[in-house]
Coordinates of C-alpha atoms in Angstrom, one line a residue:
Chain A
M124 CA 76.1 217.3 135.7
K125 CA 79.5 218.4 136.7
R126 CA 82.3 218.0 134.2
A127 CA 84.2 215.8 136.6
D128 CA 81.4 213.3 136.7
L129 CA 81.9 212.5 133.1
W130 CA 85.4 211.1 133.6
L131 CA 85.3 210.2 137.3
P132 CA 83.6 206.8 136.9
K133 CA 86.1 205.7 134.3
V134 CA 89.0 206.9 136.4
V135 CA 87.7 205.0 139.4
V136 CA 87.3 201.7 137.5
A137 CA 90.6 202.2 135.7
P138 CA 93.0 201.0 138.4
S139 CA 91.1 197.7 138.9
F140 CA 90.8 197.2 135.2
A141 CA 94.5 197.9 134.8
L142 CA 95.2 195.4 137.5
S143 CA 93.1 192.8 135.7
L144 CA 94.7 193.5 132.4
F145 CA 98.1 193.1 133.9
F146 CA 97.6 190.3 136.4
V147 CA 95.1 188.2 134.5
Y148 CA 95.5 188.8 130.8
G149 CA 99.2 189.9 130.9
F150 CA 100.1 186.9 133.0
I151 CA 98.1 184.5 130.9
A152 CA 99.9 185.9 127.8
W153 CA 103.3 185.4 129.5
T154 CA 102.5 181.8 130.5
V155 CA 101.2 181.0 127.0
Y156 CA 104.3 182.5 125.5
I157 CA 106.6 180.7 127.9
S158 CA 104.9 177.4 126.9
F159 CA 106.2 178.0 123.4
T160 CA 109.8 178.4 124.5
G161 CA 112.5 176.1 125.7
S162 CA 112.5 177.6 129.2
G163 CA 113.9 175.4 132.0
V164 CA 115.1 176.8 135.3
M165 CA 115.0 180.3 134.0
P166 CA 112.6 181.7 131.4
R167 CA 114.1 182.0 127.9
Y168 CA 112.3 184.1 125.4
E169 CA 113.3 182.6 122.0
F170 CA 110.3 181.1 120.4
A171 CA 110.7 177.3 120.1
G172 CA 107.4 176.1 118.7
L173 CA 105.5 173.2 120.2
I174 CA 108.4 171.4 121.8
Q175 CA 107.0 171.8 125.4
Y176 CA 103.6 170.5 124.3
I177 CA 105.2 167.6 122.5
R178 CA 107.3 166.8 125.6
L179 CA 104.2 167.2 127.8
W180 CA 102.2 164.7 125.8
E181 CA 105.2 162.3 125.8
T182 CA 105.4 162.4 129.6
P183 CA 103.8 159.3 131.1
R184 CA 103.2 161.2 134.4
W185 CA 100.9 163.7 132.5
Y186 CA 98.7 160.8 131.4
V187 CA 98.5 159.6 135.0
A188 CA 97.4 163.1 136.0
L189 CA 94.8 163.3 133.2
Q190 CA 93.5 159.9 133.9
N191 CA 93.2 160.7 137.6
L192 CA 91.5 164.0 136.8
A193 CA 89.0 162.1 134.6
V194 CA 88.3 159.5 137.3
F195 CA 88.1 162.1 140.1
G196 CA 86.3 164.7 138.0
I197 CA 83.6 162.5 136.7
L198 CA 82.9 160.7 140.0
F199 CA 83.1 163.9 142.0
M200 CA 80.7 165.8 139.8
A201 CA 78.3 162.9 139.4
I202 CA 78.1 162.1 143.1
C203 CA 78.0 165.7 144.2
M204 CA 75.1 166.4 141.9
A205 CA 73.2 163.2 142.8
L206 CA 73.8 163.7 146.6
G207 CA 73.1 167.4 146.4
I208 CA 69.8 167.0 144.6
L209 CA 68.7 164.2 146.8
L210 CA 69.4 166.2 150.0
A211 CA 67.8 169.3 148.6
I212 CA 64.6 167.3 147.7
M213 CA 64.6 165.6 151.1
L214 CA 65.0 169.0 152.9
D215 CA 62.2 170.4 150.8
Q216 CA 59.6 168.2 152.5
R217 CA 58.9 170.8 155.2
I218 CA 61.4 169.2 157.6
R219 CA 61.6 170.3 161.2
A220 CA 65.1 171.4 162.0
E221 CA 65.8 172.2 158.3
G222 CA 68.0 175.1 159.2
V223 CA 70.2 173.0 161.4
L224 CA 70.5 170.2 158.8
R225 CA 71.3 172.7 156.1
T226 CA 74.0 174.3 158.2
I227 CA 75.6 170.9 158.9
Y228 CA 75.5 169.7 155.3
L229 CA 77.1 172.9 154.1
Y230 CA 79.8 173.7 156.7
P231 CA 82.6 171.7 155.0
M232 CA 82.5 174.3 152.2
A233 CA 83.6 177.0 154.7
L234 CA 86.7 175.1 155.8
S235 CA 90.0 174.9 154.1
F236 CA 90.8 171.5 152.7
I237 CA 94.1 171.6 154.3
V238 CA 92.2 171.4 157.6
T239 CA 89.6 168.8 156.7
G240 CA 92.1 166.8 154.7
T241 CA 94.0 166.4 158.0
A242 CA 91.0 164.8 159.5
W243 CA 90.2 162.6 156.5
K244 CA 93.7 161.4 156.3
W245 CA 93.4 160.3 159.8
I246 CA 90.0 158.6 159.3
L247 CA 91.2 156.8 156.2
N248 CA 94.5 155.8 157.7
P249 CA 94.6 152.0 157.4
T250 CA 96.2 151.3 160.8
L251 CA 94.4 154.0 162.9
G252 CA 91.2 155.0 161.2
I253 CA 88.1 153.1 160.1
E254 CA 90.0 149.9 159.7
K255 CA 91.0 149.9 163.4
L256 CA 87.5 150.9 164.4
M257 CA 86.0 147.9 162.6
H258 CA 88.6 145.5 164.1
D259 CA 87.9 146.8 167.6
I260 CA 84.2 146.2 167.3
G261 CA 85.0 142.6 166.2
W262 CA 85.1 142.7 162.4
E263 CA 88.6 141.3 162.2
S264 CA 88.8 140.7 158.5
F265 CA 87.8 144.3 157.6
Q266 CA 90.3 145.9 155.3
F267 CA 90.3 149.5 154.1
D268 CA 93.6 150.7 152.9
W269 CA 92.6 152.7 149.9
L270 CA 94.7 155.7 151.0
V271 CA 98.0 153.8 150.5
D272 CA 96.8 151.6 147.6
R273 CA 98.0 152.8 144.2
E274 CA 94.9 151.7 142.4
M275 CA 92.4 153.0 145.0
A276 CA 94.0 156.2 146.4
I277 CA 92.2 158.4 143.9
Y278 CA 88.9 157.2 145.2
T279 CA 89.7 158.5 148.7
I280 CA 90.1 161.9 147.1
V281 CA 86.6 161.5 145.6
I282 CA 85.2 160.6 149.1
A283 CA 86.7 163.7 150.7
G284 CA 85.9 165.9 147.7
V285 CA 82.3 164.9 147.7
W286 CA 82.1 165.5 151.4
Q287 CA 83.5 169.0 150.9
S288 CA 81.3 170.1 148.0
S289 CA 78.0 168.2 147.9
G290 CA 76.4 170.6 150.5
Y291 CA 77.1 173.4 148.0
V292 CA 75.0 171.7 145.3
M293 CA 72.4 171.0 147.9
A294 CA 72.2 174.7 148.8
L295 CA 71.9 175.7 145.1
F296 CA 69.1 173.2 144.4
L297 CA 67.3 174.0 147.6
A298 CA 67.3 177.7 146.6
G299 CA 66.1 176.6 143.1
L300 CA 63.3 174.4 144.6
R301 CA 62.1 177.3 146.8
S302 CA 61.8 179.6 143.8
I303 CA 59.4 177.3 142.1
D304 CA 55.8 178.2 142.5
D305 CA 53.9 176.0 145.0
E306 CA 50.9 176.1 142.7
I307 CA 52.7 174.0 140.1
I308 CA 53.5 171.3 142.7
K309 CA 49.9 171.3 144.0
A310 CA 48.5 171.1 140.5
A311 CA 50.7 168.1 139.8
A312 CA 49.4 166.5 143.0
I313 CA 45.8 167.1 142.0
D314 CA 46.5 165.6 138.6
G315 CA 47.5 162.5 140.5
A316 CA 51.3 162.7 139.9
G317 CA 53.2 160.9 142.6
P318 CA 56.3 162.5 144.3
W319 CA 58.6 160.8 141.9
R320 CA 56.8 162.0 138.8
T321 CA 56.4 165.5 140.1
Y322 CA 60.1 165.9 140.7
V323 CA 61.5 164.0 137.7
G324 CA 58.9 165.1 135.3
I325 CA 58.1 168.7 136.3
V326 CA 60.3 170.2 139.0
L327 CA 63.8 169.2 138.0
P328 CA 63.5 170.1 134.4
M329 CA 62.5 173.6 135.6
L330 CA 65.8 173.8 137.4
R331 CA 68.0 173.6 134.3
P332 CA 69.9 176.9 135.0
V333 CA 70.8 175.5 138.5
F334 CA 72.1 172.3 136.9
L335 CA 74.2 174.5 134.7
S336 CA 75.7 176.7 137.3
A337 CA 76.3 173.7 139.6
F338 CA 78.0 171.9 136.8
I339 CA 80.2 174.8 135.9
T340 CA 81.3 175.4 139.5
L341 CA 82.0 171.7 140.2
M342 CA 84.0 171.3 137.0
H343 CA 86.0 174.4 137.8
L344 CA 86.6 173.1 141.4
A345 CA 87.7 169.7 140.1
I346 CA 90.2 171.0 137.6
K347 CA 91.7 173.5 140.0
S348 CA 91.8 171.2 143.0
Y349 CA 95.2 171.3 144.4
D350 CA 95.0 171.5 148.2
L351 CA 92.5 168.6 148.2
V352 CA 95.1 166.2 146.8
V353 CA 98.1 167.7 148.7
A354 CA 96.3 167.4 152.0
L355 CA 95.2 163.8 151.5
T356 CA 97.8 162.0 149.6
A357 CA 100.4 164.6 148.4
G358 CA 99.9 163.0 145.0
G359 CA 101.1 159.6 146.3
P360 CA 101.7 156.8 146.7
G361 CA 104.4 157.6 144.2
I362 CA 102.6 159.6 141.6
A363 CA 99.4 157.6 141.8
T364 CA 97.1 160.5 142.6
D365 CA 98.8 163.2 140.6
V366 CA 96.4 165.5 138.9
P367 CA 97.2 168.4 136.5
A368 CA 97.2 170.9 139.3
T369 CA 99.8 169.0 141.3
F370 CA 101.7 168.1 138.1
M371 CA 101.9 171.8 137.2
Y372 CA 103.1 172.8 140.7
S373 CA 105.7 170.1 140.8
Y374 CA 107.2 170.9 137.4
A375 CA 107.1 174.6 138.1
F376 CA 108.5 174.8 141.6
Q377 CA 110.3 171.5 142.3
R378 CA 111.7 170.4 139.0
S379 CA 112.2 173.9 137.5
E380 CA 110.8 173.0 134.1
L381 CA 109.1 176.3 133.5
G382 CA 108.2 175.6 129.9
L383 CA 106.6 172.3 130.6
A384 CA 104.8 173.6 133.6
A385 CA 103.5 176.5 131.5
A386 CA 102.3 174.1 128.9
S387 CA 100.4 172.1 131.4
A388 CA 98.9 175.2 132.9
V389 CA 97.7 176.3 129.5
M390 CA 96.1 172.9 128.9
M391 CA 94.1 173.5 132.2
L392 CA 93.2 177.0 131.2
V393 CA 92.0 175.9 127.7
T394 CA 89.8 173.2 129.3
I395 CA 88.1 175.5 131.7
M396 CA 87.7 178.3 129.1
A397 CA 86.0 175.9 126.7
V398 CA 83.2 175.6 129.2
V399 CA 83.2 178.9 131.1
V400 CA 83.5 181.4 128.3
P401 CA 80.3 180.4 126.5
Y402 CA 78.5 180.2 129.8
L403 CA 79.7 183.6 130.9
Y404 CA 78.8 185.0 127.6
S405 CA 75.2 183.8 127.7
E406 CA 74.8 184.8 131.4
L407 CA 76.0 188.4 130.7
R408 CA 73.8 188.7 127.7
A409 CA 70.8 187.4 129.6
G410 CA 71.6 189.8 132.4
R411 CA 71.6 192.8 130.1
K412 CA 68.0 192.5 129.1
Chain B
M74 CA 50.7 170.9 161.5
T75 CA 47.3 169.6 160.5
A76 CA 46.6 166.5 158.6
R77 CA 44.7 168.2 155.8
E78 CA 47.6 170.5 154.9
I79 CA 49.7 169.4 152.0
H80 CA 53.3 169.4 153.2
G81 CA 55.5 169.6 150.1
I82 CA 54.9 166.3 148.4
V83 CA 55.0 163.9 151.3
R84 CA 51.6 164.1 153.0
P85 CA 51.8 163.2 156.7
K86 CA 49.4 161.1 158.8
S87 CA 48.5 158.2 156.5
A88 CA 50.3 155.0 157.7
A89 CA 52.5 154.7 154.6
A90 CA 53.3 158.4 154.8
T91 CA 54.4 158.1 158.4
I92 CA 56.8 155.3 157.6
L93 CA 58.1 157.4 154.7
R94 CA 58.6 160.3 157.0
I95 CA 60.5 158.2 159.5
L96 CA 62.7 156.9 156.7
L97 CA 63.3 160.4 155.5
F98 CA 64.5 161.5 158.9
A99 CA 66.7 158.3 159.2
V100 CA 68.4 159.1 155.9
L101 CA 68.9 162.7 156.8
G102 CA 70.3 161.6 160.1
L103 CA 72.8 159.3 158.4
F104 CA 74.0 162.2 156.3
V105 CA 74.4 164.3 159.4
L106 CA 76.8 161.7 160.6
Y107 CA 78.7 161.6 157.3
Y108 CA 79.2 165.4 157.3
L109 CA 79.9 165.8 161.0
M110 CA 82.3 162.8 161.4
P111 CA 85.5 164.5 160.4
L112 CA 84.8 167.4 162.8
I113 CA 83.8 165.0 165.6
V114 CA 86.9 162.9 165.1
M115 CA 89.1 166.0 164.9
V116 CA 87.8 167.4 168.2
M117 CA 87.8 164.1 170.1
T118 CA 91.3 163.2 168.9
A119 CA 92.6 166.7 169.9
L120 CA 91.3 166.2 173.4
K121 CA 93.0 162.8 174.0
P122 CA 96.4 162.1 175.4
L123 CA 98.6 160.2 172.9
E124 CA 98.4 157.1 175.0
E125 CA 94.6 156.9 174.5
I126 CA 95.0 157.3 170.8
R127 CA 97.1 154.2 170.6
T128 CA 94.8 152.1 172.7
G129 CA 91.4 153.5 171.7
T130 CA 89.8 154.0 168.3
L131 CA 88.6 156.8 166.1
L132 CA 85.3 157.2 167.8
S133 CA 86.0 156.3 171.4
L134 CA 85.3 159.2 173.7
P135 CA 88.3 160.8 175.4
K136 CA 88.5 159.5 179.0
D137 CA 91.2 161.9 180.1
V138 CA 90.2 165.2 178.5
T139 CA 93.3 167.3 178.1
L140 CA 94.0 170.7 176.5
E141 CA 97.7 169.9 176.3
P142 CA 97.7 169.0 172.6
A143 CA 95.9 172.3 171.8
L144 CA 98.5 174.3 173.8
R145 CA 101.3 172.5 172.1
A146 CA 99.8 173.1 168.7
W147 CA 99.4 176.8 169.5
D148 CA 102.7 177.4 171.3
S149 CA 105.4 174.9 170.9
A150 CA 104.8 172.2 168.2
C151 CA 107.6 172.2 165.5
V152 CA 106.8 173.5 162.1
G153 CA 109.9 172.7 160.1
V154 CA 112.8 173.8 162.4
R155 CA 110.8 176.5 164.2
C156 CA 109.2 175.2 167.4
E157 CA 106.7 177.9 168.3
G158 CA 103.5 176.2 167.3
L159 CA 101.0 177.7 164.9
K160 CA 100.9 181.1 166.7
P161 CA 103.2 183.1 164.4
Y162 CA 101.5 181.7 161.3
V163 CA 98.1 182.6 162.6
W164 CA 99.4 186.1 162.9
N165 CA 100.7 185.9 159.4
S166 CA 97.3 184.9 158.2
I167 CA 95.6 187.8 160.1
A168 CA 98.2 190.2 158.7
M169 CA 97.4 188.9 155.2
V170 CA 93.6 188.6 155.4
V171 CA 92.7 192.0 157.0
P172 CA 94.3 194.3 154.4
A173 CA 93.5 192.0 151.5
V174 CA 89.8 191.9 152.5
V175 CA 89.6 195.7 153.1
L176 CA 91.3 196.6 149.9
S177 CA 89.5 194.2 147.6
T178 CA 86.1 195.1 149.2
L179 CA 86.7 198.8 148.8
L180 CA 87.7 198.5 145.2
G181 CA 84.8 196.2 144.5
A182 CA 82.3 198.6 146.0
I183 CA 83.5 201.6 144.0
N184 CA 83.7 199.5 140.8
G185 CA 80.2 198.0 141.3
Y186 CA 78.8 201.5 141.8
A187 CA 80.6 203.1 138.9
L188 CA 79.6 200.2 136.5
T189 CA 76.0 200.3 137.4
K190 CA 75.0 203.8 138.3
W191 CA 77.4 205.7 136.0
R192 CA 77.2 203.5 133.0
F193 CA 79.7 204.6 130.4
R194 CA 80.4 203.2 127.0
G195 CA 82.1 199.8 127.3
A196 CA 81.1 199.3 131.0
D197 CA 79.7 195.9 130.2
I198 CA 82.8 194.8 128.3
I199 CA 85.0 196.0 131.1
F200 CA 83.0 194.1 133.7
G201 CA 82.9 191.0 131.5
L202 CA 86.7 191.1 131.1
M203 CA 87.2 191.6 134.8
L204 CA 84.8 188.8 135.7
F205 CA 86.8 186.3 133.7
G206 CA 89.5 186.6 136.3
A207 CA 87.2 184.7 138.7
F208 CA 87.3 181.6 136.5
I209 CA 90.9 181.2 135.5
P210 CA 92.7 178.2 137.1
F211 CA 95.3 180.0 139.2
Q212 CA 98.0 177.6 137.9
V213 CA 98.2 179.7 134.8
V214 CA 99.3 182.8 136.8
L215 CA 101.6 181.1 139.3
L216 CA 104.9 181.5 137.3
P217 CA 104.6 185.1 136.2
M218 CA 103.3 186.1 139.6
A219 CA 106.3 184.5 141.3
R220 CA 108.6 186.5 139.0
T221 CA 106.6 189.7 139.5
L222 CA 106.7 189.4 143.2
G223 CA 110.5 188.8 142.9
I224 CA 110.9 192.0 140.8
L225 CA 108.8 194.0 143.3
G226 CA 110.9 192.6 146.2
L227 CA 107.8 191.1 147.7
A228 CA 108.7 187.4 147.1
G229 CA 108.2 185.4 150.3
T230 CA 106.5 188.1 152.2
V231 CA 103.1 188.7 153.7
P232 CA 102.6 192.0 151.8
G233 CA 103.2 190.0 148.6
L234 CA 100.3 187.7 149.5
V235 CA 98.1 190.7 150.3
L236 CA 98.8 192.0 146.7
V237 CA 98.0 188.6 145.2
H238 CA 94.7 188.1 147.1
T239 CA 93.6 191.7 146.5
V240 CA 94.2 191.3 142.7
Y241 CA 92.5 188.0 142.3
G242 CA 89.7 188.9 144.7
L243 CA 88.7 191.9 142.6
A244 CA 86.7 189.9 140.1
F245 CA 84.5 188.5 142.9
T246 CA 84.1 191.7 144.9
T247 CA 83.2 193.7 141.8
L248 CA 80.7 191.0 140.8
F249 CA 79.1 191.0 144.3
F250 CA 78.7 194.8 144.4
R251 CA 77.6 195.1 140.8
N252 CA 74.8 192.5 141.3
F253 CA 73.8 194.4 144.4
F254 CA 73.8 197.9 142.9
V255 CA 71.9 196.7 139.8
G256 CA 69.0 196.1 142.2
V257 CA 69.2 199.6 143.8
S258 CA 66.8 201.9 142.1
D259 CA 68.3 204.3 139.7
G260 CA 65.7 206.9 140.6
I261 CA 67.4 207.9 143.9
V262 CA 70.7 208.3 142.1
Q263 CA 69.1 210.3 139.3
A264 CA 67.4 212.6 141.8
A265 CA 70.6 213.2 143.6
K266 CA 72.3 214.0 140.3
V267 CA 69.7 216.5 139.5
D268 CA 70.2 218.1 142.9
G269 CA 73.8 218.5 142.0
A270 CA 75.4 215.7 144.0
G271 CA 78.5 214.4 142.5
F272 CA 80.0 211.0 141.9
F273 CA 81.6 210.6 145.3
G274 CA 78.9 212.5 147.1
I275 CA 76.3 210.1 145.9
F276 CA 78.5 207.1 146.7
F277 CA 79.3 208.0 150.3
R278 CA 76.0 209.6 151.3
I279 CA 73.4 207.5 149.4
V280 CA 74.7 204.3 147.9
L281 CA 77.2 203.1 150.5
P282 CA 74.8 203.5 153.4
M283 CA 72.4 201.2 151.5
A284 CA 75.0 198.6 150.9
P285 CA 75.7 196.9 154.2
P286 CA 74.2 193.6 153.0
A287 CA 76.5 193.6 150.0
I288 CA 79.5 194.6 152.2
V289 CA 78.8 191.8 154.7
V290 CA 78.6 189.1 151.9
T291 CA 81.7 190.4 150.2
V292 CA 83.7 190.6 153.4
I293 CA 82.7 187.1 154.6
W294 CA 83.3 185.6 151.2
Q295 CA 86.7 187.2 150.8
F296 CA 87.7 186.4 154.4
T297 CA 87.0 182.7 154.0
Q298 CA 88.6 182.4 150.6
I299 CA 91.8 184.2 151.6
W300 CA 92.1 182.5 155.0
N301 CA 91.6 179.1 153.5
D302 CA 93.9 179.6 150.5
F303 CA 96.7 177.2 150.2
L304 CA 98.1 177.4 146.7
F305 CA 99.2 181.0 146.8
G306 CA 100.5 180.6 150.3
I307 CA 102.7 177.6 149.4
A308 CA 103.9 179.1 146.1
F309 CA 104.8 182.6 147.3
T310 CA 105.9 182.4 150.9
V311 CA 108.8 180.8 152.7
G312 CA 109.0 179.5 156.3
D313 CA 108.6 182.5 158.4
S314 CA 106.0 184.2 156.2
N315 CA 103.7 181.1 155.7
P316 CA 100.1 181.5 156.3
V317 CA 98.5 179.1 158.8
T318 CA 97.2 176.7 156.1
V319 CA 100.7 176.1 154.8
A320 CA 102.1 175.8 158.3
L321 CA 99.5 173.3 159.2
S322 CA 100.3 171.2 156.2
N323 CA 104.0 171.3 157.1
L324 CA 103.2 170.4 160.7
V325 CA 101.1 167.4 159.7
A326 CA 103.5 166.2 157.1
S327 CA 106.6 166.3 159.3
S328 CA 107.8 162.9 160.0
T329 CA 110.4 163.4 162.7
G330 CA 110.0 161.8 166.1
V331 CA 106.7 160.3 167.4
K332 CA 103.7 161.3 165.4
E333 CA 101.5 163.3 167.6
Y334 CA 98.1 162.9 166.1
N335 CA 96.4 164.8 168.8
V336 CA 98.6 167.8 168.2
D337 CA 97.9 167.6 164.5
M338 CA 94.2 167.6 165.1
A339 CA 94.4 170.4 167.5
A340 CA 96.4 172.4 165.0
A341 CA 93.8 171.7 162.3
I342 CA 91.1 173.0 164.6
I343 CA 93.0 176.2 165.3
A344 CA 93.3 176.8 161.6
A345 CA 89.6 176.1 161.1
I346 CA 88.2 178.2 164.0
P347 CA 88.0 181.6 162.3
T348 CA 86.1 180.5 159.3
L349 CA 84.0 178.1 161.4
I350 CA 82.9 181.0 163.6
V351 CA 82.1 183.1 160.7
Y352 CA 80.1 180.3 159.2
V353 CA 78.1 179.6 162.3
F354 CA 77.3 183.2 162.9
A355 CA 76.9 184.5 159.4
G356 CA 76.1 181.4 157.4
K357 CA 73.4 182.9 155.3
Y358 CA 75.7 185.6 154.0
F359 CA 78.3 182.9 153.2
I360 CA 75.7 181.0 151.2
R361 CA 74.7 184.2 149.4
G362 CA 78.4 184.5 148.5
L363 CA 78.4 181.0 147.2
A364 CA 75.4 181.6 145.1
A365 CA 76.9 184.8 143.7
G366 CA 80.1 182.9 143.0
A367 CA 78.1 180.6 140.7
V368 CA 77.3 183.8 138.7
K369 CA 73.6 183.8 139.1
G370 CA 73.2 187.5 138.2

């Protein structure tokens, strides 16, 4: 082996690693530090303890954002999972045209939400969209104004979010189903297990790793989702559909509350890390074997 | 298909099974409508004159098919104060996506190769630390990134966005290539080492020629991610340097004058076309990227 080959691999990885250290870890450290200062329009570097966190947790809008994230996140994850699994199982029945159906179910994932949000906004628009459609086919009393209703607007985000991501869960589970040995399914059929028992009792429990990665990805998507909300409701009406991602953006770039924005970003990071770090750790350990 | 074969779990040809089969297709068909509706509505609305939008409904077919809204969206619709349509922003997006994809893919390829075929002490830890970058909520880097771009003189520019996307794409591209190269036999590389081939010699002459599948997945994944990005675009660019997603959002949100829904929809289609084309023609690579994104090593 040439001498150069001893240090070349390290030298080659070094720039990327340095970029990660600076742009990921360095930046996180900066944001965390700023969240412990009194920074407003400009960053200030005197340590100020927990004041930003106290302010954050005294801001009513933060509670609105958290509540919305809870409603959106739980429904989004639950419906995506249910729909994705259902579609995957249905597609697993040796369906003709499976390829076409799969393509159609998954294409939303390839589009920017800014694009599809434009279409959803138009479909959900009370005076132009579904409501008008129903009136025109004779259902005069039909009402569907969730998009502009303070109480209901968050559910329109669920509708569009599920539309965007359920195909992804379908793809993951379909791949999982395909990896299961046909013999197991046949054996279950011979033992007299009906389709329901076969799936619920035997097949789905075998797909535990798929549940886990789908859950991690969906949760991650839900917490980060920014363009979804901006495209559909821009956080409105008022602040009715604010989520932590839009909260952070608005305090950082519109209200120039750097410290408070940093504190809210740290809260988001901590939440995601609590789930992702143990997951990554176990994945990498398993991969090393 | 013969009756005796067992098709998955639903067995065809008995009466109950036939009904079940029809039901299955009906449900699948309903979902097709659900997933396609926004696209159909978008295309139909974009092809209608404004008059027809007022009188018709969401799903009424365009009677007077017109490309005028599309042309206006491309060329002359107003985004903010600038009335040149989406055209300049599409160019911004291209100028951003091409170098960012090339750079992050190249770095990912060489990292993946070095981390799997020239394993050195700490290689796993380095990879683990880099991979973490794929999972952070980007909100946590927005503020320091904005300041760093300012210090570098790249604030509000397309090259600034190239830097951002390259840096935050690295975790993904390294992951893709690492997972691919792990599956490439060490034997070939060992043999080449014995024959005296060096680090780069092996990379360019042996490993890279084997890697087109990984390159395709990475390029497609990075292309869609970067083209579709909105958060970085809106946080780090201003007016003239906006990528197309931000311009589209501004176009749709503008409330001056008569709302031209057909132009909005045409603009949305323009912004969607590149990734849609990629998806239709290279969908399976896109799906592989998704699967890898879920860190299934």
